[in-house]
Short mmCIF file of C-alpha atoms and ligand atoms in Angstrom, two decimals:
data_model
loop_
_atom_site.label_atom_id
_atom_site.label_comp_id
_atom_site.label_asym_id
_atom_site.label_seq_id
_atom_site.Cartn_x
_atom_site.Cartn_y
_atom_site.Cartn_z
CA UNK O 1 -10.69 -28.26 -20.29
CA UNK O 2 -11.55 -25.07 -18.43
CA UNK O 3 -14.79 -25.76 -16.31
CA UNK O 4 -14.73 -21.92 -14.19
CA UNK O 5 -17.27 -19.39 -16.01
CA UNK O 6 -14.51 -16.27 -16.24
CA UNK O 7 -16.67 -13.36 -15.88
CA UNK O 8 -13.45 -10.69 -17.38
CA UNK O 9 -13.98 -7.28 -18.29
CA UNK O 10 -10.06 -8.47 -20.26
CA UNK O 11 -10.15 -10.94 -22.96
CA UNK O 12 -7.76 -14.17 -21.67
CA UNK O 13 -6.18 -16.74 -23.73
CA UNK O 14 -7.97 -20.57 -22.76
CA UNK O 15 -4.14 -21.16 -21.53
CA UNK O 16 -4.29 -18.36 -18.76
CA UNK O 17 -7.18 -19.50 -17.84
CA UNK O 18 -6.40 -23.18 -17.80
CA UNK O 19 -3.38 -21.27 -15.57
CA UNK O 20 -5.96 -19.50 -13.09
CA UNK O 21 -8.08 -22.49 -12.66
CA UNK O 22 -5.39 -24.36 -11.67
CA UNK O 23 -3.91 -22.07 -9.09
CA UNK O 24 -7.70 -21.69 -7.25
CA UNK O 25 -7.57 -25.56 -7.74
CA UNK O 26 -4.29 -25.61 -5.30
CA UNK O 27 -6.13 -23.89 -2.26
CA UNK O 28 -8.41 -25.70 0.27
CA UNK O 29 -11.44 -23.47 -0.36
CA UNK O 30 -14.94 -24.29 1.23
CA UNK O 31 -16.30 -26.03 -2.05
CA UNK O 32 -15.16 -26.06 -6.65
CA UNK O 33 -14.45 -23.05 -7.92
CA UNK O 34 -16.96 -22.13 -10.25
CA UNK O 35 -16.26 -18.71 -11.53
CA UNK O 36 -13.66 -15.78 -11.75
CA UNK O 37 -13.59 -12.11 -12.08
CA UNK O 38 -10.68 -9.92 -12.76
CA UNK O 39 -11.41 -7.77 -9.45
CA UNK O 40 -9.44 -4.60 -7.76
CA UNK O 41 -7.32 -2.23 -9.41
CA UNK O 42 -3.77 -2.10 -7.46
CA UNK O 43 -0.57 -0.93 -9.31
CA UNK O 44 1.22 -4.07 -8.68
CA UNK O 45 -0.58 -7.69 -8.24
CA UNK O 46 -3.25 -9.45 -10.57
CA UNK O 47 -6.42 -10.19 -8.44
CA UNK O 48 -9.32 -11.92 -9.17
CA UNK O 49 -12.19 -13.15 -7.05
CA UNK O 50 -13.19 -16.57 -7.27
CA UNK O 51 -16.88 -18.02 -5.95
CA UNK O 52 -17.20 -21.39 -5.65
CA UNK O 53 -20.28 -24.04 -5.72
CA UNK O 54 -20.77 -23.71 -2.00
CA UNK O 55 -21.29 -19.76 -2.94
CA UNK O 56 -17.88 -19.38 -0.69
CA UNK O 57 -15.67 -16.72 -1.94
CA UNK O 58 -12.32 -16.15 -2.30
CA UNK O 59 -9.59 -13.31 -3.60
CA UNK O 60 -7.09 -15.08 -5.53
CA UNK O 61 -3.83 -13.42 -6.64
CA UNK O 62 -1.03 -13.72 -8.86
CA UNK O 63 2.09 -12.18 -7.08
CA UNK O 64 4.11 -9.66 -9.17
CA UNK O 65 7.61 -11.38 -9.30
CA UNK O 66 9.14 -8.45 -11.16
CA UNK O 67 7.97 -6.36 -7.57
CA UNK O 68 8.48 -8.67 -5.11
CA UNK O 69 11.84 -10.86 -5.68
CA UNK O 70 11.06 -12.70 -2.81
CA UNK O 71 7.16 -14.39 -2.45
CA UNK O 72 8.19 -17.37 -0.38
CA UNK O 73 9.28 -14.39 2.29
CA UNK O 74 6.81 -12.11 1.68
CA UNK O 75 4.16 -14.76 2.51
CA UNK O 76 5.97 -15.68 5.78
CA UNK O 77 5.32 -12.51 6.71
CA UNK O 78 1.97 -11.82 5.65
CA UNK O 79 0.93 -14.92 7.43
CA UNK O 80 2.68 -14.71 10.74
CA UNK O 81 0.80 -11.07 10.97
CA UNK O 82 -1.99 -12.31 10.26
CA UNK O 83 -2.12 -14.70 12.51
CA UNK O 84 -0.86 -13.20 15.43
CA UNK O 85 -3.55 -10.46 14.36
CA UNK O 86 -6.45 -12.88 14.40
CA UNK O 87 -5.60 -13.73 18.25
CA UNK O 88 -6.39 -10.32 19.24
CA UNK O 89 -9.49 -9.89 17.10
CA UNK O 90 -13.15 -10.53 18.02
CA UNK O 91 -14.61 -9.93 14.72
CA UNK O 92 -12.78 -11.71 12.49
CA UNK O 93 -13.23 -9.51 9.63
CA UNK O 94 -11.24 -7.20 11.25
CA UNK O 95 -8.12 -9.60 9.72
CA UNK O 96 -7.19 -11.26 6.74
CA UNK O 97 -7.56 -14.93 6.31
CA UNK O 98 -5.10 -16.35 3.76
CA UNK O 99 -6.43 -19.53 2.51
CA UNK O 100 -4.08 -23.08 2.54
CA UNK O 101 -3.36 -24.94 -0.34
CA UNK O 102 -4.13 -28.66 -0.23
CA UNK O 103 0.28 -29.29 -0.04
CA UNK O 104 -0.04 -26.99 3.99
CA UNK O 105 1.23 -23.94 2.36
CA UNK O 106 -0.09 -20.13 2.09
CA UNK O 107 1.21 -19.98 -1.44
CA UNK O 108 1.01 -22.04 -4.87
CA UNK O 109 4.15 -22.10 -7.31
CA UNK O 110 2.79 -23.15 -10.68
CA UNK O 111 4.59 -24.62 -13.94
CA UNK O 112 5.43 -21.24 -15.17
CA UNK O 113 7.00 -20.45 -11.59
CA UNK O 114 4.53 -17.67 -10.99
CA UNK O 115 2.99 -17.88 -7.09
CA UNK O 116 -0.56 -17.07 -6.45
CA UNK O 117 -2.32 -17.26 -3.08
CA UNK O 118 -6.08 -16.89 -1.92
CA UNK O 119 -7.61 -15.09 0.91
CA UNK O 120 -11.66 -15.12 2.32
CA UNK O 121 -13.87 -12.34 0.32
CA UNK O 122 -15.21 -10.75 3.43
CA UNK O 123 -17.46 -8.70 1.39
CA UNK O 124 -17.37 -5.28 2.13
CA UNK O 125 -15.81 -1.92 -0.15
CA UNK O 126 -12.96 -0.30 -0.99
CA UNK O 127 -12.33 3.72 -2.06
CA UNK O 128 -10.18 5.40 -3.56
CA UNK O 129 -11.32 9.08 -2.30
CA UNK O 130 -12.59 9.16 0.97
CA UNK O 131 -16.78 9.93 -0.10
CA UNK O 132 -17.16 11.53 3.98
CA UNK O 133 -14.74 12.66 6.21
CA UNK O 134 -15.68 9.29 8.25
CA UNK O 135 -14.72 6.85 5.78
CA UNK O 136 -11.05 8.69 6.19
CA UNK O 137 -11.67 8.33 9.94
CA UNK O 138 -12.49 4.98 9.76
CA UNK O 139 -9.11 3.99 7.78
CA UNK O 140 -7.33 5.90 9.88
CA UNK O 141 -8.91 3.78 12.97
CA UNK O 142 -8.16 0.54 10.99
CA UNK O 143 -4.32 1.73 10.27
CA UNK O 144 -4.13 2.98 13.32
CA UNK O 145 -5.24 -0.57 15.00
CA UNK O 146 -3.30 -2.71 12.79
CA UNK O 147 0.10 -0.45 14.67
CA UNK O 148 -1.52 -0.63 18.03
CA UNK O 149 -2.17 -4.61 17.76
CA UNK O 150 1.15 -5.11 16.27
CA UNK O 151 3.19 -3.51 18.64
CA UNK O 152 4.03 -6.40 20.70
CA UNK O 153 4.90 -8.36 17.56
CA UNK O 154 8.71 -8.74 17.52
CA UNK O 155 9.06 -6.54 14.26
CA UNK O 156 13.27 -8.46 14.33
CA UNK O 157 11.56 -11.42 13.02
CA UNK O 158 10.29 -9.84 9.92
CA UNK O 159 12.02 -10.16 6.57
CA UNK O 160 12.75 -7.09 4.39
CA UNK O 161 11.16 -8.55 1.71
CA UNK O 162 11.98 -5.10 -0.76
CA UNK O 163 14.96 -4.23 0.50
CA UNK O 164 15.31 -0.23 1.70
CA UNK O 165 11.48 -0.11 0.54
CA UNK O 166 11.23 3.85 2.68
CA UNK O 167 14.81 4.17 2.65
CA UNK O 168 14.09 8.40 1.02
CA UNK O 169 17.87 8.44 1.07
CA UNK O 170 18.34 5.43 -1.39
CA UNK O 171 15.57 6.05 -3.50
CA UNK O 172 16.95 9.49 -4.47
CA UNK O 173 20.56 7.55 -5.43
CA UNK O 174 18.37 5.14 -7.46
CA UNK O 175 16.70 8.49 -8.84
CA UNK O 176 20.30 9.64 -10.26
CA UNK O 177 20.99 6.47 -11.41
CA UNK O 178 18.23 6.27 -14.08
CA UNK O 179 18.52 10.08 -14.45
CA UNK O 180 22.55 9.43 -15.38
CA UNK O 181 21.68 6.61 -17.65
CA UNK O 182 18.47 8.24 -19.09
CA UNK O 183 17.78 4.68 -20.90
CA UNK O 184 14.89 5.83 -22.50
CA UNK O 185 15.57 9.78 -23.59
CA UNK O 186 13.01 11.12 -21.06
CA UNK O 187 15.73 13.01 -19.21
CA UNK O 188 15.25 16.47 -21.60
CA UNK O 189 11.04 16.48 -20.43
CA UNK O 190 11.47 16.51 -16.87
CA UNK O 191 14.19 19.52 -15.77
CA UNK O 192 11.78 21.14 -13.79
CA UNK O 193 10.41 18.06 -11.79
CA UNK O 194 13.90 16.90 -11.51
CA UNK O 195 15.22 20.37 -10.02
CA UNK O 196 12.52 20.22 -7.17
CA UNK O 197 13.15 16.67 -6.40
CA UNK O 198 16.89 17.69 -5.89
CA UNK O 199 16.23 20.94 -3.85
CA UNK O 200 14.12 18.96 -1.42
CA UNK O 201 16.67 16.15 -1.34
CA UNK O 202 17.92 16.97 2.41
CA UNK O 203 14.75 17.37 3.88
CA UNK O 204 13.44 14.38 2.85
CA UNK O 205 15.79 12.70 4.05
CA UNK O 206 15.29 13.25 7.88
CA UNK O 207 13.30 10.64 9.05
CA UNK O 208 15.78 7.98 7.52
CA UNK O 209 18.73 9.63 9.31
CA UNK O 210 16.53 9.55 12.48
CA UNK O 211 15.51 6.03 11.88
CA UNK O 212 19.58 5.21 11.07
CA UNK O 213 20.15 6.92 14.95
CA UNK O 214 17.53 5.03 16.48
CA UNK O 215 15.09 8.74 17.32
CA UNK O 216 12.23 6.22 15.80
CA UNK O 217 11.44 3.08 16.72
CA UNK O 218 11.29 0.30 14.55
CA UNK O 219 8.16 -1.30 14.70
CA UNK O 220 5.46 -3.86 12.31
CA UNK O 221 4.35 -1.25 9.44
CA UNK O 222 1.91 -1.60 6.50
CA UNK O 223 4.09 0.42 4.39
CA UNK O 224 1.45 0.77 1.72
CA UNK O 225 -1.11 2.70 3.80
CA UNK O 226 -3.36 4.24 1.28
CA UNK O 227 -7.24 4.77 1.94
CA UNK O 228 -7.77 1.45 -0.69
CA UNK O 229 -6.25 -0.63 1.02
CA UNK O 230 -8.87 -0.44 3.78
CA UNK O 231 -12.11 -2.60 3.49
CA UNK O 232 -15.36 -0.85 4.75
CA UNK O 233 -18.27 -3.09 5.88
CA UNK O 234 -20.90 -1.88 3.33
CA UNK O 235 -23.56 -1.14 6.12
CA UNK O 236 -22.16 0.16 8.81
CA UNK O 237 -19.10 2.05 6.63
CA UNK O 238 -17.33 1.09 9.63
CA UNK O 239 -13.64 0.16 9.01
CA UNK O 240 -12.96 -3.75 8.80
CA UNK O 241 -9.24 -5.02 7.85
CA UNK O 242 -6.39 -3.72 6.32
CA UNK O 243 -5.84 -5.12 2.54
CA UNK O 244 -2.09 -5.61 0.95
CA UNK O 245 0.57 -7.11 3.28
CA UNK O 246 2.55 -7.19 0.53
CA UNK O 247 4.77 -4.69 2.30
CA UNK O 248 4.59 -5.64 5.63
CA UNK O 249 7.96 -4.82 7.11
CA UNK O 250 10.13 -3.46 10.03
CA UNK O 251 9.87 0.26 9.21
CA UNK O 252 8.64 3.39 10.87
CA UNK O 253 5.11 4.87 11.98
CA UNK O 254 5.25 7.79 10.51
CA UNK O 255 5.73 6.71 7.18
CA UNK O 256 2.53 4.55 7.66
CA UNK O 257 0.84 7.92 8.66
CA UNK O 258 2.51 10.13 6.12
CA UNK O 259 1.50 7.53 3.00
CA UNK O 260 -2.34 8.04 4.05
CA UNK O 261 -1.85 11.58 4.10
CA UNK O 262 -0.64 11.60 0.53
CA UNK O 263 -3.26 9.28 -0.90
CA UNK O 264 -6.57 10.31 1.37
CA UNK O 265 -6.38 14.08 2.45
CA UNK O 266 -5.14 15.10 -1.31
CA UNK O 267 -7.95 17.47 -2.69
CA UNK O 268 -6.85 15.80 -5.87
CA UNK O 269 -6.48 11.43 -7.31
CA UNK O 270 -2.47 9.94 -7.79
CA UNK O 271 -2.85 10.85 -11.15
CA UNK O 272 -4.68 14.20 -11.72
CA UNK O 273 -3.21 15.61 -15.08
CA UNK O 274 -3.85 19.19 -13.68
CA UNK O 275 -1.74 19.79 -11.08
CA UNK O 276 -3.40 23.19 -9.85
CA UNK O 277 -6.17 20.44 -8.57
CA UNK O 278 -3.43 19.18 -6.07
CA UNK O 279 -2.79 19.95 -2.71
CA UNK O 280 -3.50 18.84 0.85
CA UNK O 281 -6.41 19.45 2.66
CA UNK O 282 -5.78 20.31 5.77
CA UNK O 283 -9.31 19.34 7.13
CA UNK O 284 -9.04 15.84 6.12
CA UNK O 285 -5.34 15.72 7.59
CA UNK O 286 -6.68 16.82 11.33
CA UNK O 287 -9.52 13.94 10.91
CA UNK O 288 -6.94 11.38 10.15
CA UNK O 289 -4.61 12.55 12.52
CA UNK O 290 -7.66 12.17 15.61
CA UNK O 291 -8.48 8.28 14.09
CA UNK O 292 -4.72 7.41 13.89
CA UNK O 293 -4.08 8.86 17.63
CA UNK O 294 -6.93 7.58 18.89
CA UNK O 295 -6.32 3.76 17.90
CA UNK O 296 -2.67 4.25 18.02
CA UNK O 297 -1.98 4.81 21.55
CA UNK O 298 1.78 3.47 21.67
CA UNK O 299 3.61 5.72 19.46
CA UNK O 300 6.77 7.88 21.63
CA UNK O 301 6.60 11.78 21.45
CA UNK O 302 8.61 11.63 18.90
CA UNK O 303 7.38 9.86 16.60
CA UNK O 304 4.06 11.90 17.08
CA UNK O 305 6.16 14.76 16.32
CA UNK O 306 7.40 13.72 13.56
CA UNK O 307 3.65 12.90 11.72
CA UNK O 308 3.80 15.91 9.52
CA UNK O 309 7.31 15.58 7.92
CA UNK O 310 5.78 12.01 7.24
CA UNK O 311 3.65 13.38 4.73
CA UNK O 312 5.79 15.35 3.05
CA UNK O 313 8.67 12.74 3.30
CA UNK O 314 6.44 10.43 1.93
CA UNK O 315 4.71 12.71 -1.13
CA UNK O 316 8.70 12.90 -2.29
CA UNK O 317 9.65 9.41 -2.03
CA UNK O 318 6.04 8.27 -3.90
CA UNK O 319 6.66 11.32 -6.31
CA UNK O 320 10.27 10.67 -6.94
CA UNK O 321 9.82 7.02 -7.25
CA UNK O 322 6.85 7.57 -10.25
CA UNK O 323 9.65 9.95 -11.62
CA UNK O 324 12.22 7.28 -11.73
CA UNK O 325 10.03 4.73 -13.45
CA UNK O 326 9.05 7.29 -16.07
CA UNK O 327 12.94 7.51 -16.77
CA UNK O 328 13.10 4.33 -16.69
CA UNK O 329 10.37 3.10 -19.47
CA UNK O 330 7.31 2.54 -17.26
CA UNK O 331 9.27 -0.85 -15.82
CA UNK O 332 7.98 -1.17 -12.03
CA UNK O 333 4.29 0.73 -12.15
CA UNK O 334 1.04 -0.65 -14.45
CA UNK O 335 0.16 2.40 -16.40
CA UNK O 336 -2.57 3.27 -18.49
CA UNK O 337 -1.08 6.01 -20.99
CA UNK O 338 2.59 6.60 -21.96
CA UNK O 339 2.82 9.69 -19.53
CA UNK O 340 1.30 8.12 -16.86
CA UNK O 341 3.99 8.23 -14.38
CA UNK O 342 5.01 11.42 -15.52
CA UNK O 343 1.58 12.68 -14.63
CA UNK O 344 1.28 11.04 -11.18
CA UNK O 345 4.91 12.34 -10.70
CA UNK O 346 4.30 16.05 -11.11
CA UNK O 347 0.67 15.70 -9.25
CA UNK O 348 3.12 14.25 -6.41
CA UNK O 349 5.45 16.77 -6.64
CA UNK O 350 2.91 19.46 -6.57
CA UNK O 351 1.53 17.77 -3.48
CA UNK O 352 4.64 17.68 -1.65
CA UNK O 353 5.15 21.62 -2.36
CA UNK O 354 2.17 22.45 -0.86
CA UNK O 355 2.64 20.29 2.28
CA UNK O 356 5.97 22.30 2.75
CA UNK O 357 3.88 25.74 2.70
CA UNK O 358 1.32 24.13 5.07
CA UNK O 359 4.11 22.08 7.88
CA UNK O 360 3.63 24.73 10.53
CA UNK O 361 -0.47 24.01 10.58
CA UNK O 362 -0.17 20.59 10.29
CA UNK O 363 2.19 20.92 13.46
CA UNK O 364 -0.37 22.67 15.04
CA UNK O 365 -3.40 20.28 14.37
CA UNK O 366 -1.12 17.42 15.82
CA UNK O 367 -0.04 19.11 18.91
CA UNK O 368 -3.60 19.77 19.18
CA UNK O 369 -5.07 16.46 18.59
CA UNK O 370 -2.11 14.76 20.77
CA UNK O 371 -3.23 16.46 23.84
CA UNK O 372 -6.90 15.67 23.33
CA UNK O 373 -6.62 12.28 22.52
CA UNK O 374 -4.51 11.57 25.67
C1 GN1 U 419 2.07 0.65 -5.19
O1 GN1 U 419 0.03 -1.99 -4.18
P1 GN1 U 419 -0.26 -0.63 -4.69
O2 GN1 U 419 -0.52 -0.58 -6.14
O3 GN1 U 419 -1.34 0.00 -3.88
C2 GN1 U 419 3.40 0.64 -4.44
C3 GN1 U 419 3.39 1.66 -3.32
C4 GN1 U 419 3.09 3.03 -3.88
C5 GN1 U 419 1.77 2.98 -4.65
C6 GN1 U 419 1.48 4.28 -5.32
C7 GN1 U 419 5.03 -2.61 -3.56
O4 GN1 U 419 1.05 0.25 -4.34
O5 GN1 U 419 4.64 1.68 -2.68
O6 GN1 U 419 3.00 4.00 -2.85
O7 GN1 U 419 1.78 1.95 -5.65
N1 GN1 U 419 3.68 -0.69 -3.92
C8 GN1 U 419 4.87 -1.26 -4.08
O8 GN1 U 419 0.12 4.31 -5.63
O9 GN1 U 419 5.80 -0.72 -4.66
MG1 MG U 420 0.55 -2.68 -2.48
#
């Protein structure tokens, strides 16, 4: 018998709910969960927020398995950054809280295998286009912090839970893979995508080849930095924590950086059909680039040198990677339409050309913005 009120804008079966009731069941929340919402819209995981009788309120999520091979892992890490995070706060919505189950553990396996855990709603917004240049200020602060906190975490201890996640070098061989086994007949549509990808193949490369000779340290990244995945305190608009650990991983700064850029100083969504809408604004990229300096006080010359080729390197490896799953039959990315990823591909694409026209100013705005933060 299912006793939560499921407020869905989906229809579920009674057994998926039965299924979703028990996993909220599993965690120690403050009081019985009462009712569900399907809640968020990532790419990847299946959220929902749960209230309970006490009015407490709680994120609960299915993780993707297909995504993320590895949840036992990917937990371990969420939850040692978390905590170590939650030493150093004083607020402490500036950090997740991942919610126990009732067995000690920050994950539930249920009968089906699938694994679910549960985090405190702290209330607060999430955007996915920055509404004033502050609100991209303020995720830039929050990404920014998350580094600077987490640079005395020993990043060794970490588990790769996707293996090579920003390896640019590896996703273009899995990018020839599908293309040589075309599995779906989508090769003929997408010549002129492909060709770019492939004439950009070296360059976006560097920062792995600096990263395999050690010119970039390895440090605690987010790896999934886009403006969404911030949480805004709805009166202040003030930046609280970051969202999605999911990808928390030894990896590099600078694709951190380079990942906002893409998502939050695009004068264009992902997945604008019209790719004449796309390209970066270089406005928003100086006002991210003055949050993330300011907060992020650790990072080596180099690295700081290396923010703009971020953003391209990181448009490619989003854009190829779209590209790939479109080859592949829409396996790794929810879409909404049967060109979806072909769409978000090209807007990528188009994105990443005109960062390439645009490297010398963004150069310029860093250089600047280095020397007056310091
Ligand atoms: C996925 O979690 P979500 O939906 O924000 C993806 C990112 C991509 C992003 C593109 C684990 O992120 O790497 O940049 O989509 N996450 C994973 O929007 O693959
Ligand atoms: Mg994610």
């Amino acid at each position: 018998m299912v006793k939560i009120i499921f407020f869905t804008i989906i229809s579920l079966t009674e057994v998926n709910k039965l299924r979703i009731e028990k996993a909220a069941y599993a965690f120690r929340m403050n009081g019985t969960p009462v009712s569900c919402i399907v809640f968020g819209h990532g790419h990847i995981n299946y959220t929902l927020k749960v209230t309970t009788d006490t009015g407490a309120e709680y994120v609960l999520q299915k993780i993707n398995k297909y995504v993320f091979r590895d949840p036992v892992r990917l937990m371990a890490n969420a939850s040692a950054v978390t905590e170590f995070l939650r030493k150093r706060i004083d607020d402490p919505r500036l950090a997740l809280h991942f919610i126990p189950t009732y067995q000690g553990k920050f994950y539930h396996r249920d009968e089906c295998g699938e694994f679910w855990r549960a985090y405190d709603f702290v209330g607060g917004f999430c955007l996915d286009a920055p509404e004033t240049e502050d609100d991209f200020y303020q995720s830039a602060l929050a990404f920014g912090r998350f580094q600077q906190l987490l640079s005395d975490f020993p990043a060794n201890t970490l588990h790769e839970t996707i293996p090579e996640f920003h390896n640019t070098i590896d996703r273009y061989r899995q990018l020839k893979e599908s293309v040589a086994s075309d599995s779906c007949g989508r090769l003929s549509g997408v010549q002129k995508e492909l060709a770019f990808a492939l004439e950009q193949e070296e360059l976006a490369g560097t920062l792995q080849r600096m990263r395999e000779a050690g010119e970039l340290p390895l440090r605690v990244t987010h790896n999934d930095t886009k403006l969404n995945n911030v949480l805004l305190d709805r009166t202040t608009r003030k930046s609280l924590c970051v969202l999605d650990l999911d990808t928390v991983m030894p990896g590099l700064s600078v694709h951190d950086f380079g990942d906002s850029i893409r998502f939050g100083a695009a004068t264009a969504a992902e997945d604008e059909p019209d790719t004449e809408k796309m390209s970066l604004d270089l406005h928003l990229f100086e006002v991210y680039t003055r949050g993330y300096l300011e907060a992020a006080t650790e990072l080596t010359p180099k690295e700081v040198e290396m923010l703009p080729m971020g953003a391209f390197v990181m448009t490619m490896e989003v854009g190829i990677r779209f590209l790939k799953d479109y080859l592949d039959g829409d396996l790794y990315f929810k879409t909404a339409y049967p060109e979806h990823n072909l769409v978000r591909a090209r807007t990528q694409l188009k994105l990443a050309a005109d960062m390439l026209t645009k490297m010398e100013a963004m150069e310029q705005i860093v250089a600047r913005v280095a020397k007056y933060v310091q």
